[in-house]
Coordinates of C-alpha atoms in Angstrom, one line a residue:
X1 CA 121.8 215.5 60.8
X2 CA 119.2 218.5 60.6
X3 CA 117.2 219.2 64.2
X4 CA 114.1 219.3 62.5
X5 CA 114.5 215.0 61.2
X6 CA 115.2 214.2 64.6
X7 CA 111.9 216.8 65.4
X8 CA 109.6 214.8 62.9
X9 CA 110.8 211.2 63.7
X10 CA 110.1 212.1 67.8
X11 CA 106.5 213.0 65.9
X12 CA 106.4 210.4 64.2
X13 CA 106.9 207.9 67.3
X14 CA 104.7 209.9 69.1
X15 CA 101.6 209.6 66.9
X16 CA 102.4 205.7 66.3
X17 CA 99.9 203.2 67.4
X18 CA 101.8 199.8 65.9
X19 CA 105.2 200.6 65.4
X20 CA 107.5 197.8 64.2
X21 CA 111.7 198.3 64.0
X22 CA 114.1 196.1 62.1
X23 CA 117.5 196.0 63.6
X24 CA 120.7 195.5 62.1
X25 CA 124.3 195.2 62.9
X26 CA 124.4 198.8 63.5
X27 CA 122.5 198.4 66.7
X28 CA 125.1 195.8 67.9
X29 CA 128.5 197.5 67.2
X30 CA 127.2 199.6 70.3
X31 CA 127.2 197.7 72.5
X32 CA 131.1 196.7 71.4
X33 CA 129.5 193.8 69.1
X34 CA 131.9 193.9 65.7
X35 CA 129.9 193.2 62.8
X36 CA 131.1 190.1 61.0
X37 CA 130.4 191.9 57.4
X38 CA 132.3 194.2 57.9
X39 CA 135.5 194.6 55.9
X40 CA 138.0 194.2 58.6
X41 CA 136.1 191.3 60.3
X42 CA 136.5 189.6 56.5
X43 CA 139.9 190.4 56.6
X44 CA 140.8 189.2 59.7
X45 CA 138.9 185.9 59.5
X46 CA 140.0 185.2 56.1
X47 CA 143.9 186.1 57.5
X48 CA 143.2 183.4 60.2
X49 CA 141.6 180.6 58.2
X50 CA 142.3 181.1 54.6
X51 CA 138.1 180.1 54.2
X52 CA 135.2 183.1 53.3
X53 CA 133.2 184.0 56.2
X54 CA 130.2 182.5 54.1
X55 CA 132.2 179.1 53.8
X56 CA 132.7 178.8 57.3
X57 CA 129.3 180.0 58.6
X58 CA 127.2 177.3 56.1
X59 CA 125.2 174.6 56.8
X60 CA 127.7 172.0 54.9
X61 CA 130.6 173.2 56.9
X62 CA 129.2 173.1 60.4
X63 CA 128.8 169.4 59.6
X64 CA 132.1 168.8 57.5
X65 CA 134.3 170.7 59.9
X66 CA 132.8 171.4 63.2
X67 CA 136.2 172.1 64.9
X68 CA 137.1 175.1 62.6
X69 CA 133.6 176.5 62.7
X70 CA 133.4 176.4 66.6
X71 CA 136.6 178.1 66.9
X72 CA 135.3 180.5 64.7
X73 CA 132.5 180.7 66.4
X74 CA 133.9 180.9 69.7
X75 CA 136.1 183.7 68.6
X76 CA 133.5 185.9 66.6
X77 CA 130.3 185.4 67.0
X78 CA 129.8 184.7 70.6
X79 CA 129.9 188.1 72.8
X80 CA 128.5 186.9 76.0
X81 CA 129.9 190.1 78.0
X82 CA 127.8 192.3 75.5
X83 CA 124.8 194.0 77.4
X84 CA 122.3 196.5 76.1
X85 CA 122.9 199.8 74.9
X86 CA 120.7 202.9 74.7
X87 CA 118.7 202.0 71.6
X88 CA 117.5 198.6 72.8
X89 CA 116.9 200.5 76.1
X90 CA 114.3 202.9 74.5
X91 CA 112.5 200.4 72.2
X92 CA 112.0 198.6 75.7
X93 CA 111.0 202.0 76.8
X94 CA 108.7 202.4 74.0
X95 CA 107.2 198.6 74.2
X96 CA 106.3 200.0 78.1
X97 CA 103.7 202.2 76.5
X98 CA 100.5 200.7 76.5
X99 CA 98.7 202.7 74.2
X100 CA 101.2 201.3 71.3
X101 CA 102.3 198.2 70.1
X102 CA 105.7 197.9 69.6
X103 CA 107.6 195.2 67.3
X104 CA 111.0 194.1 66.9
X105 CA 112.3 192.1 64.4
X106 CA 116.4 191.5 64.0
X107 CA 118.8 190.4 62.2
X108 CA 121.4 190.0 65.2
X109 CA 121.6 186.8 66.9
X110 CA 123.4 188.4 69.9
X111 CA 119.8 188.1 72.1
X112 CA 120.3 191.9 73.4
X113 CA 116.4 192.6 72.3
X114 CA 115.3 189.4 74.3
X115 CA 117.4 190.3 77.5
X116 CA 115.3 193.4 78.1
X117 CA 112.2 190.8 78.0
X118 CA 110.3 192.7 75.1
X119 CA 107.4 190.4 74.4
X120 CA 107.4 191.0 70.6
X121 CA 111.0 190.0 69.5
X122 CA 111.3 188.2 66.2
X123 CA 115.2 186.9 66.0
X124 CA 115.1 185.6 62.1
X125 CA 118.4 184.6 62.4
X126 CA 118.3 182.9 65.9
X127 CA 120.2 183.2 68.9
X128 CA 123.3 182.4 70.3
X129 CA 121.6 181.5 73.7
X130 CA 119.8 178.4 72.6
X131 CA 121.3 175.1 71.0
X132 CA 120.5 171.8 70.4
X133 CA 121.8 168.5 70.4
X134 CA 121.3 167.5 66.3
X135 CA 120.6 163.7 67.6
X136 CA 118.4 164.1 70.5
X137 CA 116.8 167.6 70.3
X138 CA 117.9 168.5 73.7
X139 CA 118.5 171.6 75.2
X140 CA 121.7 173.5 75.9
X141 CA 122.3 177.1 76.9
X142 CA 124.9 179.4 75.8
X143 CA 126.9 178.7 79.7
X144 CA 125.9 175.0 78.8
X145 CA 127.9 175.1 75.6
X146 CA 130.5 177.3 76.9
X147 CA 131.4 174.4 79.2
X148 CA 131.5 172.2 76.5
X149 CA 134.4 173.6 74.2
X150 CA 136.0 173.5 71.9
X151 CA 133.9 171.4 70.4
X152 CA 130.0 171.1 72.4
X153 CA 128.6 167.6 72.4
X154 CA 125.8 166.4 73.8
X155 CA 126.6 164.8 77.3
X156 CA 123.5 162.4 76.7
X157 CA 124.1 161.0 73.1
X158 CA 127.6 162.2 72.4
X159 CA 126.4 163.7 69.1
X160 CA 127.4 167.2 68.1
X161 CA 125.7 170.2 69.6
X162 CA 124.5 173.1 67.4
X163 CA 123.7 176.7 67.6
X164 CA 120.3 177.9 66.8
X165 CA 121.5 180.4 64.9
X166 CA 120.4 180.7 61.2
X167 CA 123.7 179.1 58.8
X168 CA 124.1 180.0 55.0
X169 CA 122.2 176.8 53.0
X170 CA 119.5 177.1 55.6
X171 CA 115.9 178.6 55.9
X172 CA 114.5 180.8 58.3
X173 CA 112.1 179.1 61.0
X174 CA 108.8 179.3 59.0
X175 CA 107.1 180.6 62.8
X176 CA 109.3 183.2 63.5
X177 CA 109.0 184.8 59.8
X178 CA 105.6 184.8 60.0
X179 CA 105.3 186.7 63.1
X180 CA 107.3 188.9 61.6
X181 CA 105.7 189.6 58.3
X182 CA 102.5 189.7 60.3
X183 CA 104.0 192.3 62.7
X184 CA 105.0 194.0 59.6
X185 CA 101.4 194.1 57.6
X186 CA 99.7 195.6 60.8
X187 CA 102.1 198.3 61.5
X188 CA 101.2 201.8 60.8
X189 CA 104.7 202.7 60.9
X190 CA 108.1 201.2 60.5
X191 CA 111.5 202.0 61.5
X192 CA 114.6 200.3 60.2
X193 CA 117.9 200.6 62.3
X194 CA 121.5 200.1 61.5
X195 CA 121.4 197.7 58.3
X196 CA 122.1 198.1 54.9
X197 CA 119.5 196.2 53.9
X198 CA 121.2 194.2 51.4
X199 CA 120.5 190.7 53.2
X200 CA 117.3 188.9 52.2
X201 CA 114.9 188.1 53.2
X202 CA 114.9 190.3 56.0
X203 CA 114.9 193.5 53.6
X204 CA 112.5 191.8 51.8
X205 CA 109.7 192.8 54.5
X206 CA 109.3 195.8 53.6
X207 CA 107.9 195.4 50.4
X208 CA 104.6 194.5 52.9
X209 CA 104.4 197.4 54.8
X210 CA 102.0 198.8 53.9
X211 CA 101.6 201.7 56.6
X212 CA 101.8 205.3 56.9
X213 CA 105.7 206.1 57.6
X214 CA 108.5 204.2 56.3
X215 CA 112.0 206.1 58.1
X216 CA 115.3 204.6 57.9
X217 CA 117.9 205.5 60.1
X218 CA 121.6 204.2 59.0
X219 CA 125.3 205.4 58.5
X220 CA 124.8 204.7 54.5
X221 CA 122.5 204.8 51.8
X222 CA 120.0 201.5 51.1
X223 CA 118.6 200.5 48.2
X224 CA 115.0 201.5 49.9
X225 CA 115.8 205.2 50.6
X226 CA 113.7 205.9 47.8
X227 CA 110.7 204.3 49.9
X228 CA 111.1 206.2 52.9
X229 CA 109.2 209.0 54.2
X230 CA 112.2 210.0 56.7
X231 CA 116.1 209.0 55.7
X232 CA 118.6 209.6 58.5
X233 CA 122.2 209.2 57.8
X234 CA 124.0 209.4 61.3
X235 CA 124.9 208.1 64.2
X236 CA 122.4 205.4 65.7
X237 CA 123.7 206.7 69.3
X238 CA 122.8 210.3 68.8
X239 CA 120.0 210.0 67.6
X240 CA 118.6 207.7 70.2
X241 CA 120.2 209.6 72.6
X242 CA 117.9 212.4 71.5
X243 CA 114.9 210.6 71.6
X244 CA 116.0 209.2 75.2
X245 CA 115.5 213.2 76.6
X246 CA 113.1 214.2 74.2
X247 CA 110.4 211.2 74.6
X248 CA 111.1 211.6 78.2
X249 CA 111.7 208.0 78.5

């Protein structure tokens, strides 16, 4: 990582009036958060279940076999000891400043953005923290459900509980997209954090930004390095870390 990327991307911040980031797994392995994609995750959960990751995290599943995907779920997905680290303490920072506008929307379902109360936080693939009873609609929280193992049902109807967290075969909620695509269309400038972007449509959102400065900060290439004014291939925590002293934040 050359001094003077990290230079222009504190620049870059700096001069931003409507900044939006898109976060990734990258900004969750910090805060000791595995990332389900990865190959060892696979591995592991394939080693344990003899099912694909995809299989067991689908819509059809969850209904078919709702033991095996709570135990799954239970095992991997659910981090309640997880706090915050130091990047989503500096786009908290950031958001503080009220002469910008600052957006987050995230692929992690992990709620680390929401704990730090940012007031623009688009989760598009939900969050462990909230579920609901598939009968009645009501309300549980993550403690709630926690309670409730192995397998949550609702104390009220006795029908299964389910995590409001975004399964394969299923949409995204229609609201929370369109926040974010709106977020995206106003920003002048647009940071994307620790993801490959590979999954859609989250990568797909930045086809409509339509702003000044694109920049990419991840461990490997994306197909939308091309796109980007600024690339950074390193470590999420030094660079943030940077950016922590140098913003003075």
């Amino acid at each position: 990582m050359e001094d003077f990327d990290l230079i222009k991307l504190k620049n870059i911040i700096e001069n931003a009036k409507n900044l939006v980031f898109l976060t990734g797994a990258g900004v969750s392995t910090l805060s000791s958060i595995p990332d389900f994609r990865s190959p060892s995750s696979v591995r592991q959960v394939e080693v344990r279940y003899a099912l694909p990751v995809e299989t067991i995290l689908s819509h059809s599943f969850f209904f078919t076999h709702p033991d095996t995907f709570y135990d799954y779920y239970f095992r991997f997905m659910v981090h309640k000891e997880a706090r915050p680290n130091i990047i989503h303490e500096v786009l908290y920072k950031l958001s503080l400043d009220k002469k910008k506008k600052v957006s987050i929307i995230t692929q992690n379902i992990d709620g680390l953005h929401e704990c730090l109360k940012n007031d623009n936080v688009y989760p598009l693939h939900g969050t462990i923290f909230s579920n609901h009873c598939i009968h009645c609609n009501s309300y549980y929280s993550l403690d709630d459900i926690l309670k409730l193992k192995p397998l949550p049902t609702c104390p009220k109807c006795h029908h299964l509980i389910k995590p409001d967290v975004v399964l394969y075969e299923e949409p995204l909620d229609q609201h929370i997209l369109d926040g974010a695509l709106k977020a995206t269309l106003n920003a002048d400038t647009m940071i994307v954090l620790g993801t490959s972007l590979r999954v859609y449509p989250a990568s797909g959102l930045i086809n409509y930004f339509q702003g000044n400065n694109l920049v990419i900060i991840n461990k490997e290439k994306t197909p939308f390095d091309h796109l980007a004014n600024l690339v950074i291939q390193d470590d999420l925590k030094d660079v943030f870390a940077y950016l922590f002293d140098s913003l003075n934040l």
